[in-house]
Amino acid sequence: MASEGGYNSVDLSWSQCSRDQFLVFLSQGKANCLSDLPDLEGSLPGWKPGLYYGADDQCKIAFGRGARACTFQRTDIDVCRVLSCHTNPSDHSSCTRMLIPLLDGTECGPNKWCLKGRCVSPQEVRSLLPVNGAWSGWTALSLCSRTCGGGVTFRRRQCNNPRPAFGGHKCEGKHLEAKLCNRQPCLTTQVDFMAEQCSQTNTEPLFLTARVPSYHKWTPTLGFATGDAQCKFLCRSEGKNFMMSRGSQFIDGTRCELGSPTLRAPVGICVAGECREFGCDGDLDSEQVLDVCGVCGGNGSSCTEVTGGYSEGRSREYVTFLTLPLNATTVHVVNNRSLFTHLAIKIKSQYVLAGKGSISMNRTHPSTLEDLCMDYKLYLTTGSLPNSEELFIRGPVEDETQIQVFRKYDKEYGEITNPNITYSYYLPTIKSTFSWLAVTTACSVTCGGGVQKTSYTCADAGTKERVEEEKCKGIPQPAVKHQLCNVRPCPPRWEAGEFGPCSISCGGGVRMRPLRCLRKEKELTVKLPHHKCPRETMPVLTEVCGIAPCPASWRAQDQGPCSATCGGGVLPLHIYCARDAGAQEEALPDEDCGHLPRLEAFEGCGTAACPPRWSVSHVGNCSAICGPGVTPQTSICVQSVDGSDIEVDHALCPSAEKPLEFLPCVVSVCPVGWDSWHSSEAVQFKMTKSKDPIYLEEHPVYVWSPVTGPCSETCGGGLSEIHYVCVEHRSKNPMLEELCDETSRPETRQETCNPEPCPPQWEVQAFGPCSASCGQGMAMRTVRCVRMTSSAMVGQLESVCDGLPKPTERESCQAGPCPARWRYQSGACSASCGGGLMRRVLYCVHDGDGSEEVLPNEECSTMSKPEELETCNPEPCPPRWKASETTSCSSSCGFGVAERIVACVQFHQGVDTEVDEARCPVTEKPPSVVPCMITVCPFSWEAQNWTECSVSCGYGVQSRMVSCIGQAVQQPLSPLFCMHLPKPITLQGCQRPSCPVPIAITPSSVPRTSNAPATAIYGPPSVTPTLAPRRLTNDSYSPCGELLLEDAGVVDLRDVGRRDCLLSVGRPLGEVLEVKVVSSSLNCKEREFVLFYEQLMLLKKCERLTGYTITSRSNVLMIRQGRLAPGRGILLHYWSKAATKRHHSDCDVQLFGVTGKIVNPIQSQALGHQSCRTFVNVAPRRRIEIRALSMNMAAQVNGSYILIRDVDIMRTWVFHGNSLFFWRSSGSRAEIEFHGEYLRRLGTFHGEFSAIEP
């Protein structure tokens, strides 16, 4: 069959070939399905074929699959009588026509359909029943648009089975179903995919000027466009600061930014040039979102929330307070105190937020298009100071992520400098499964062959933590296994024993341990010489011990020889205070040992038993009465034991040393004549021995005889006095001293006696007074061990007297009954060191029967009351830093600094005493300069004098400097401090005498309809308006969001309250605007800018703005300023002038204002078939609503229509026929084109526009 009916056909008709083939088809019985008619409402004739096959379908039948219905029509031929088609899909500038009518039911206009070659409305075919629309079948799913990163596959259906007609209902439901595919991540980011598409057009020239190509580097428009506009292949020229579409649309699956994304919002994906929402399940418009656990459509039950807070940190450092676990989701961190602190984020050891000691602005990392991104927001106070920060991370976290905090000041400045951070995140809840976990012990030996044991215990399969064996019940437990291990031979090794005792207990000693070189050979351990073991692994033999300082103690030093070499003597000692310091002894003042009992100054010595010796026990009288004689003496053998002589066997003493039995002696001087008497007596003695004596006459003889007095001491050496008495020499009887010769009497003398050492004994002093003045007390006395010497009692060690019972040192005493008295109990000490105070609880008592009885306090009123406070803990405190009171703040208001003295002090006896700073820790020293603020400064604006007028004639401007001044410092401050006050104007208009040669503008006349109000319609004016420059900078006025219509003026954007300020300047058609930047304080490094744009131009600048002049190409110029900090901005002066080039027709009309009327212009026949336009401009950031009030087209002319273009998004709507419409823009600019009979008197249009808030 032919694909068309052929050219020049009046109606569609069957060819002979087609007719024959169709008859064959029917005769074979293959058309039985045609007998099953659908159950449809209405009569069959009401279902027109054009309702099933629209104009596009008819073009495809006629010209092939690529054909489409023509987008424009001739005005002299009814659209329903000719099939007009674009046969080339890439060329819509021409149409191919077939002279065949469109099928009945083909839509030919709004609410109009073709019927018998005519385009008719429902009113003309009232006999036709309404036809409700029905869906066609779904097309097959398209191929995935991307290989990774989330492409799109879709299918469509059309409401053409049939199309709704004659007042019938449209189809209900979706015409497009789309799903994401190939969602695995790419090696590059979503922004890279968009950037790659933009960069592919770098080689395609742009003709900003006719026939002059220019080449640009095109980049994504993130941050400059969102939504559908972003999907229109919108790219930005790098370095030129303008953007435009570089094609019809981005590849399906390119990410886009939705209007208001949230943490779990649907994903924005470009589909057919529109930014569409896809749910987390990958379906278009499913509205499925991730729950807090990262589960699509979940209810948050598969994870557990973890919360916490942090308020610490270190001065001038980034401190990690939270390391996010892997797979954490829905991370939310808030710092509610970000004036002196701020957050930072480190991912894989690299900072992606802050990190250089300063706070970051709002940021999304890596971009808003990524699935896993970090969104950071900074909130400011009304004074534009940091107030709080908020961080969102959707997750799941895949890389090591550290969240840190930076604080400017330390804690000594108070709570205001601490961060106030709260955070929360979610972790997956893991369902535990259990299994037998192999546990292998260490090898029994490290070498030489050992055994390892492998047993099995019940454990969590995920965490490997051991659990009760009951949880593995039902799972067979493997048997225990043993296996050989470490079978290699052992090398020689050192074996060290335990360290012995320390050489000293304090002062730094040394202890040693034994060391052996061993080697294990099978089951034996062999000892080897030390050189067989490696010297580098040899353990140390000694180590330092007892390093604690030794306590002070009394020491004794010999100060003389022992008083006896045996049998117990006394050694005098030098007593001093010292302590051990290693091998040395360190002498100390006696005060350091004052708390210890002092040693005795003597000690026993020579305690070895003395050898036996001879001792003369008795001496007889001298044999002579006077003169020399002999004295018999008795000797015994004695041995000294404990200072006393004990007689022993004579055989123990050496016989050679035995004293003589007789000793010579002398008894005074013999009297005169004694010799003869003596000799005769001797003869007589001799004679009496042999024969009978011959008695001679005896004469009495008187002599002086010595008498020894008692020894003053019984031991230890005493003195005895020897004096002489007169005795009869024979009888030794005392006689009168007169009988002896007084002249021969010897002098009285003294001699030592009892020289043997005294035995030790306890010396007891008298008891002292009773310790109690009343009641029962104790009396004390001194008891010490002493030994008597020749000079004095010498103290001994108590051990010398151990064999003797020691007398008691104390005894109870009774001092009589006590009266009532005060008693007290002490509380806790107010200070742990340095001398504190304890408060006493006083109460009155008296002694009862062995106990105290508490009495009313009045009973003790007559007695002196003890102090209620007592000192305690007098030892000095360790040194510490002490800061004095700060000096007065350097600023009487606002932030300043205060100084203070920081000293190292030690608290003792209630007083801080300054000591050397080296005794205090340096790292804890507080700063000597601290910030301070007495009160908020009453800041104010200070205005300087006005400058001279900028012109010598005509209208000019005057400016003046306005600075923010504080009370304390009369210097300009940051404008932030005065933001709460109205700022005086800095610019005002001024007028000088008129200039001698005024500029005249003579625009051409423009016809206007008489019913258009003058306030809303600007045609080219007949006279240039003369308006004084509008004062745009005053206390209450901001130009942001304004539409300025004066012919000249000054715009001050330096102190506007908005960061993003947008305004427009409008003039009548035929005029252009010239703008000069008087001054600029924008910071280009912070990406501040000013943007000038119109329909024919876009220019973005920041650098070298002062003095820059720009001339618009049309009569309306949009100005947009973006800045970060208040006080910055531009000051510009603008004026209008006549355009040198025409970009409009004489029938065009310009409309400004809040509301106005729109009528179609009436064009003279001489102007031909061109269109006329009406331009509508309202204040920026407002929208335009156009409402058709009446549309009257006398004849149905297909070439007559109204076209409305939304200038901001460059989208067009076409309205045919007489149906009224309502239209709303997406921006503040619109163009209305009138075509066909609307330009002549055959068609009329009346409508109105209004500006509305978005």
mmCIF file of N, CA and C in Angstrom, residues 170 186 194 227 233 314 383 391 422 464 496 529 582 636 653 695 779 795 830 881 891 1085 1137 1246:
data_model
loop_
_atom_site.group_PDB
_atom_site.id
_atom_site.type_symbol
_atom_site.label_atom_id
_atom_site.label_comp_id
_atom_site.label_asym_id
_atom_site.label_seq_id
_atom_site.Cartn_x
_atom_site.Cartn_y
_atom_site.Cartn_z
ATOM 1 N N LYS A 170 -10.891 15.010 29.380
ATOM 2 C CA LYS A 170 -9.544 14.565 29.073
ATOM 3 C C LYS A 170 -9.247 13.251 29.786
ATOM 4 N N CYS A 186 29.242 6.213 39.017
ATOM 5 C CA CYS A 186 30.294 6.391 38.010
ATOM 6 C C CYS A 186 31.603 6.736 38.714
ATOM 7 N N MET A 194 27.413 16.739 33.920
ATOM 8 C CA MET A 194 26.821 17.949 33.344
ATOM 9 C C MET A 194 27.903 18.818 32.704
ATOM 10 N N GLY A 227 15.678 23.900 38.560
ATOM 11 C CA GLY A 227 14.442 23.425 37.975
ATOM 12 C C GLY A 227 14.537 23.190 36.474
ATOM 13 N N PHE A 233 19.681 22.553 28.759
ATOM 14 C CA PHE A 233 21.077 22.634 28.292
ATOM 15 C C PHE A 233 21.653 24.012 28.613
ATOM 16 N N ARG A 314 39.916 22.904 72.703
ATOM 17 C CA ARG A 314 41.142 23.590 73.095
ATOM 18 C C ARG A 314 41.297 24.852 72.268
ATOM 19 N N GLY A 383 22.410 41.312 63.364
ATOM 20 C CA GLY A 383 23.588 42.142 63.130
ATOM 21 C C GLY A 383 24.609 41.475 62.236
ATOM 22 N N LEU A 391 24.563 21.135 60.261
ATOM 23 C CA LEU A 391 25.203 20.229 59.317
ATOM 24 C C LEU A 391 24.315 19.018 59.113
ATOM 25 N N THR A 422 25.118 19.763 69.709
ATOM 26 C CA THR A 422 24.329 18.548 69.833
ATOM 27 C C THR A 422 24.381 17.825 68.497
ATOM 28 N N LYS A 464 31.534 -11.505 66.108
ATOM 29 C CA LYS A 464 32.504 -12.484 66.620
ATOM 30 C C LYS A 464 32.625 -12.447 68.139
ATOM 31 N N ALA A 496 66.382 -14.677 82.292
ATOM 32 C CA ALA A 496 66.682 -13.816 83.436
ATOM 33 C C ALA A 496 65.842 -14.226 84.619
ATOM 34 N N PRO A 529 77.469 -21.378 77.494
ATOM 35 C CA PRO A 529 78.250 -20.189 77.877
ATOM 36 C C PRO A 529 77.568 -18.924 77.393
ATOM 37 N N GLY A 582 71.789 7.889 98.335
ATOM 38 C CA GLY A 582 72.641 6.958 97.610
ATOM 39 C C GLY A 582 73.702 6.408 98.541
ATOM 40 N N ILE A 636 92.544 -13.750 145.304
ATOM 41 C CA ILE A 636 91.537 -14.666 144.739
ATOM 42 C C ILE A 636 91.464 -14.442 143.219
ATOM 43 N N CYS A 653 93.122 -18.500 136.569
ATOM 44 C CA CYS A 653 94.015 -17.341 136.510
ATOM 45 C C CYS A 653 95.444 -17.826 136.311
ATOM 46 N N TYR A 695 113.140 -11.633 179.288
ATOM 47 C CA TYR A 695 112.278 -10.468 179.210
ATOM 48 C C TYR A 695 113.035 -9.231 179.597
ATOM 49 N N ALA A 779 49.911 11.052 135.956
ATOM 50 C CA ALA A 779 51.161 11.703 136.367
ATOM 51 C C ALA A 779 52.304 10.977 135.677
ATOM 52 N N GLY A 795 73.956 8.298 130.601
ATOM 53 C CA GLY A 795 72.812 7.586 130.027
ATOM 54 C C GLY A 795 73.246 6.449 129.114
ATOM 55 N N SER A 830 38.642 23.764 106.897
ATOM 56 C CA SER A 830 38.214 24.560 105.747
ATOM 57 C C SER A 830 39.209 24.532 104.610
ATOM 58 N N TRP A 881 49.163 29.133 90.265
ATOM 59 C CA TRP A 881 49.048 30.444 89.613
ATOM 60 C C TRP A 881 47.859 31.199 90.201
ATOM 61 N N SER A 891 38.149 49.463 76.776
ATOM 62 C CA SER A 891 37.071 50.129 76.057
ATOM 63 C C SER A 891 35.892 50.281 77.005
ATOM 64 N N LYS A 1085 37.043 38.625 45.502
ATOM 65 C CA LYS A 1085 37.539 37.345 46.000
ATOM 66 C C LYS A 1085 36.439 36.553 46.681
ATOM 67 N N LYS A 1137 18.616 58.134 26.887
ATOM 68 C CA LYS A 1137 18.897 58.892 25.666
ATOM 69 C C LYS A 1137 18.260 58.159 24.505
ATOM 70 N N HIS A 1246 -9.231 42.461 23.931
ATOM 71 C CA HIS A 1246 -9.170 43.295 25.121
ATOM 72 C C HIS A 1246 -8.783 42.409 26.302
#
